[in-house]
Short mmCIF file of C-alpha atoms and ligand atoms in Angstrom, two decimals:
data_model
loop_
_atom_site.label_atom_id
_atom_site.label_comp_id
_atom_site.label_asym_id
_atom_site.label_seq_id
_atom_site.Cartn_x
_atom_site.Cartn_y
_atom_site.Cartn_z
CA MET S 1 0.01 -0.04 0.01
CA SER S 2 1.61 3.14 -0.81
CA GLU S 3 2.36 5.82 1.94
CA LYS S 4 -0.46 8.32 0.46
CA LYS S 5 -2.94 5.59 0.82
CA LYS S 6 -2.05 4.68 4.16
CA ALA S 7 -1.94 8.17 5.12
CA GLN S 8 -5.60 8.49 3.60
CA GLU S 9 -6.76 5.35 5.69
CA LEU S 10 -5.77 6.83 8.75
CA GLU S 11 -7.32 9.90 8.36
CA CYS S 12 -10.36 8.27 7.53
CA ALA S 13 -10.16 6.14 10.44
CA ALA S 14 -9.72 9.11 12.57
CA LYS S 15 -12.79 10.81 11.60
CA GLY S 16 -15.44 8.55 12.80
CA ILE S 17 -19.25 9.36 12.17
CA SER S 18 -19.72 12.94 10.80
CA ARG S 19 -23.35 13.26 10.67
CA ARG S 20 -26.49 11.44 11.20
CA SER S 21 -29.00 12.69 8.82
CA PHE S 22 -32.62 11.38 10.43
CA LEU S 23 -34.32 8.33 11.24
CA ARG S 24 -37.26 6.85 9.74
CA ASP S 25 -39.36 3.84 10.70
CA ALA S 26 -38.34 0.61 9.07
CA GLY S 27 -41.86 -0.59 8.19
CA LEU S 28 -41.62 -4.18 7.11
CA ALA S 29 -39.33 -6.06 9.79
CA ALA S 30 -39.89 -7.34 12.95
CA ALA S 31 -38.32 -10.56 15.07
CA VAL S 32 -36.14 -13.39 14.19
CA PRO S 33 -37.74 -16.84 13.80
CA ALA S 34 -36.85 -20.59 14.18
CA VAL S 35 -36.51 -22.80 11.37
CA ALA S 36 -34.59 -22.58 7.92
CA PRO S 37 -36.58 -24.35 5.16
CA ILE S 38 -35.61 -24.86 1.46
CA ALA S 39 -35.19 -21.65 -0.80
CA LEU S 40 -36.96 -21.19 -4.08
CA GLY S 41 -33.95 -21.77 -6.53
CA GLY S 42 -31.96 -18.78 -7.85
CA ASP S 43 -30.20 -17.40 -10.98
CA ALA S 44 -27.81 -14.48 -12.00
CA SER S 45 -30.74 -12.11 -11.41
CA SER S 46 -30.65 -13.20 -7.45
CA PRO S 47 -29.26 -10.47 -5.21
CA ARG S 48 -25.52 -10.16 -5.41
CA ARG S 49 -22.46 -8.43 -3.96
CA GLU S 50 -21.46 -5.17 -5.94
CA THR S 51 -17.95 -5.86 -7.03
CA GLY S 52 -16.04 -4.53 -10.08
CA ALA S 53 -13.94 -7.86 -10.68
CA GLY S 54 -14.26 -10.32 -13.20
CA ASP S 55 -17.39 -11.09 -15.28
CA GLY S 56 -19.81 -10.35 -12.31
CA PRO S 57 -21.84 -7.38 -11.93
CA GLU S 58 -20.63 -3.73 -12.63
CA ARG S 59 -19.27 -1.91 -9.69
CA ALA S 60 -21.60 0.35 -7.76
CA GLY S 61 -19.53 3.72 -8.03
CA ALA S 62 -17.26 4.16 -10.79
CA GLU S 63 -14.15 4.96 -8.12
CA CYS S 64 -13.78 4.05 -4.01
CA ALA S 65 -14.37 7.41 -2.33
CA CYS S 66 -11.70 6.71 0.43
CA PRO S 67 -11.10 8.56 2.78
CA GLY S 68 -14.96 8.57 2.77
CA GLU S 69 -17.02 11.30 1.50
CA VAL S 70 -19.88 9.58 -0.41
CA GLU S 71 -22.96 11.21 -2.01
CA LEU S 72 -25.64 8.86 -2.99
CA THR S 73 -29.34 9.02 -3.71
CA VAL S 74 -31.73 6.97 -1.24
CA ASN S 75 -35.35 6.64 -1.95
CA GLY S 76 -35.06 9.79 -4.01
CA GLU S 77 -33.44 12.01 -1.70
CA ARG S 78 -29.62 13.14 -1.97
CA TYR S 79 -26.99 12.22 1.13
CA HIS S 80 -23.67 13.18 1.80
CA CYS S 81 -22.05 11.14 4.12
CA THR S 82 -18.58 10.36 5.92
CA VAL S 83 -17.64 6.70 5.68
CA GLU S 84 -14.99 4.68 7.22
CA PRO S 85 -13.22 2.43 4.49
CA HIS S 86 -14.52 -0.63 6.08
CA TRP S 87 -18.03 -0.12 6.18
CA SER S 88 -20.64 -1.84 4.17
CA LEU S 89 -23.73 0.03 2.25
CA ARG S 90 -25.84 -1.59 4.96
CA GLN S 91 -24.18 0.00 7.81
CA LEU S 92 -24.27 3.44 5.80
CA LEU S 93 -28.20 3.07 5.38
CA ARG S 94 -29.07 1.81 8.87
CA ASP S 95 -26.34 3.87 10.86
CA GLN S 96 -25.91 6.97 8.86
CA VAL S 97 -29.15 7.51 6.69
CA GLY S 98 -31.41 5.87 9.02
CA TYR S 99 -32.96 3.15 6.91
CA THR S 100 -33.70 0.26 8.98
CA SER S 101 -35.23 -2.36 6.55
CA PRO S 102 -32.03 -3.81 5.41
CA LYS S 103 -31.49 -6.83 7.88
CA ASP S 104 -28.53 -8.94 9.06
CA TRP S 105 -29.74 -12.45 9.21
CA CYS S 106 -26.57 -14.47 8.56
CA GLY S 107 -23.86 -12.19 10.11
CA GLY S 108 -22.94 -10.32 6.55
CA GLN S 109 -22.02 -13.69 5.05
CA GLY S 110 -23.71 -13.14 1.73
CA ALA S 111 -26.28 -16.00 2.57
CA CYS S 112 -29.52 -15.04 3.45
CA GLY S 113 -30.43 -12.12 1.39
CA SER S 114 -32.23 -9.93 4.22
CA CYS S 115 -29.84 -7.03 3.41
CA THR S 116 -30.87 -6.88 -0.04
CA VAL S 117 -31.36 -3.28 -1.33
CA ILE S 118 -31.76 -2.06 -5.22
CA VAL S 119 -28.51 -0.26 -6.46
CA ASP S 120 -28.85 1.48 -9.85
CA GLY S 121 -32.15 -0.96 -10.71
CA ARG S 122 -30.19 -4.07 -9.76
CA PRO S 123 -30.71 -6.46 -6.02
CA VAL S 124 -27.70 -6.46 -4.62
CA LEU S 125 -26.23 -7.89 -0.75
CA SER S 126 -25.88 -4.51 1.01
CA CYS S 127 -23.83 -6.57 4.15
CA LEU S 128 -21.18 -7.61 1.12
CA THR S 129 -21.25 -3.86 -0.62
CA LEU S 130 -18.66 -1.27 0.57
CA ALA S 131 -20.38 2.03 1.07
CA CYS S 132 -17.40 3.82 -0.25
CA GLU S 133 -18.02 2.16 -3.59
CA CYS S 134 -21.43 3.39 -3.79
CA HIS S 135 -20.40 7.28 -4.57
CA GLY S 136 -22.94 8.51 -7.15
CA THR S 137 -25.49 5.78 -6.97
CA VAL S 138 -29.02 5.62 -6.68
CA VAL S 139 -30.39 3.10 -4.04
CA GLU S 140 -33.89 2.09 -3.13
CA THR S 141 -35.02 0.17 0.06
CA ALA S 142 -38.21 -1.59 1.36
CA GLU S 143 -39.03 2.38 2.93
CA GLY S 144 -38.93 3.62 -0.56
CA ILE S 145 -41.05 1.07 -2.27
CA ALA S 146 -43.63 1.50 0.75
CA LYS S 147 -43.47 5.16 0.52
CA GLU S 148 -44.28 4.79 -3.06
CA LYS S 149 -46.97 2.64 -2.62
CA HIS S 150 -45.91 0.02 -5.02
CA PRO S 151 -48.51 -2.82 -5.86
CA LEU S 152 -45.88 -5.42 -4.25
CA VAL S 153 -46.76 -4.35 -0.82
CA GLU S 154 -50.56 -4.77 -1.24
CA ALA S 155 -49.88 -8.10 -3.09
CA TYR S 156 -47.58 -9.39 -0.26
CA ILE S 157 -50.22 -8.76 2.35
CA GLU S 158 -53.06 -10.27 0.28
CA HIS S 159 -51.11 -13.42 -0.32
CA ASN S 160 -49.91 -13.50 3.20
CA ALA S 161 -46.31 -13.79 1.93
CA PHE S 162 -44.86 -13.05 5.27
CA GLN S 163 -44.99 -14.40 9.09
CA CYS S 164 -42.43 -12.59 11.30
CA GLY S 165 -41.36 -10.20 8.41
CA TYR S 166 -37.68 -10.16 9.22
CA CYS S 167 -36.84 -11.31 5.71
CA THR S 168 -39.71 -9.34 3.54
CA PRO S 169 -37.67 -6.27 2.97
CA GLY S 170 -34.94 -8.17 1.16
CA PHE S 171 -37.64 -10.41 -0.96
CA VAL S 172 -39.34 -7.25 -1.61
CA CYS S 173 -36.28 -5.62 -2.84
CA THR S 174 -35.32 -8.29 -4.92
CA ALA S 175 -38.67 -8.88 -6.71
CA LYS S 176 -38.99 -4.94 -7.39
CA ALA S 177 -36.08 -5.22 -9.45
CA LEU S 178 -37.50 -8.08 -11.16
CA LEU S 179 -40.62 -6.17 -11.93
CA ASP S 180 -38.77 -3.31 -13.08
CA ARG S 181 -36.82 -5.27 -15.84
CA ASN S 182 -39.42 -7.93 -16.35
CA PRO S 183 -43.24 -6.71 -16.39
CA ASN S 184 -44.55 -10.20 -17.12
CA PRO S 185 -42.53 -12.70 -15.19
CA THR S 186 -43.42 -16.44 -15.11
CA GLU S 187 -43.51 -18.50 -11.87
CA ALA S 188 -40.21 -19.80 -12.81
CA ASP S 189 -38.74 -16.10 -13.41
CA VAL S 190 -40.02 -15.34 -10.00
CA ARG S 191 -38.41 -18.19 -8.26
CA ASP S 192 -34.99 -17.82 -9.98
CA ALA S 193 -35.06 -14.02 -8.88
CA LEU S 194 -35.86 -14.88 -5.51
CA GLY S 195 -33.81 -17.72 -4.88
CA GLY S 196 -30.92 -16.20 -2.96
CA ASN S 197 -33.41 -14.77 -0.22
CA LEU S 198 -34.40 -17.23 2.41
CA CYS S 199 -37.07 -17.24 4.91
CA ARG S 200 -36.81 -19.11 8.05
CA CYS S 201 -40.87 -18.89 8.61
CA GLY S 202 -41.08 -20.99 5.31
CA THR S 203 -43.22 -18.75 3.16
CA TYR S 204 -41.65 -19.33 -0.19
CA GLN S 205 -45.14 -20.76 -1.93
CA GLN S 206 -46.61 -17.54 -1.15
CA HIS S 207 -44.24 -15.27 -3.19
CA PRO S 208 -44.68 -16.41 -6.82
CA PRO S 209 -48.42 -15.52 -6.72
CA ALA S 210 -48.01 -12.14 -4.91
CA VAL S 211 -45.28 -11.35 -7.37
CA ILE S 212 -47.47 -12.12 -10.26
CA ALA S 213 -50.16 -10.52 -8.68
CA ALA S 214 -48.43 -7.46 -8.42
CA ALA S 215 -46.88 -7.41 -11.98
CA GLU S 216 -50.90 -7.91 -13.39
CA GLU S 217 -51.60 -4.72 -11.13
CA LEU S 218 -48.76 -2.96 -12.74
CA ARG S 219 -49.82 -3.61 -16.22
CA ARG S 220 -53.57 -2.76 -15.33
CA ASP S 221 -51.86 0.60 -13.89
CA ARG S 222 -50.15 1.17 -17.16
CA SER S 223 -53.20 0.42 -19.35
CA ARG S 224 -54.98 3.02 -17.32
CA SER S 225 -52.92 5.74 -17.85
S1 FES M 301 -27.10 -10.25 5.69
FE1 FES M 301 -26.31 -9.69 3.88
S2 FES M 301 -26.55 -11.63 2.94
FE2 FES M 301 -27.24 -12.38 5.13
S1 FES M 302 -37.94 -15.01 7.96
FE1 FES M 302 -39.91 -14.79 8.79
S2 FES M 302 -41.30 -14.37 7.15
FE2 FES M 302 -39.50 -14.77 6.52
#
């Protein structure tokens, strides 16, 4: 590591948290349940870590912003935050911006999908995405999806697609990203997209009909407008 880089990181570590903008209600989360059932499946459209390496998905931001000034848009509002170089996007969203819907069920191991948010239109695991890589990105969380009254919210309620609700924000973000790129998904499409999201309460069978119902409602909305 160069001397300049070391100096930058030391400076960054010494700064600590500079501001906490404001707090919002999480909305779609509650307690931790008991049994881990079999997940829905999964493919390349399932949530993943943001990375700039190899054949994987594109990097969230063009450059790492270390020593730590990050500007990003979250749920339509612009934020300027100071971040530590090791912070995850999940930490930034929860501890600085105040959006608590990204959860941590697997200890930040990239195994559960409960921390999923949408970055520049794609579902990502916020626990494995560095905050400093998100400079200049547009982020959506479950709070934003609820705020815009997306049909997924009503469809999840109608189809009883959650019990304790802990996993629900991650599922909803993954489903929203799917519907944004595929307005007419099949059950197989939904199962593939949601394959990286786990639910201890075993609500898997309710998700495909809920997402397909939301897609139908979105198409009706578009035909009316
Ligand atoms: S907390 Fe991110 S995948 Fe589990
Ligand atoms: S973990 Fe309880 S609803 Fe999914």
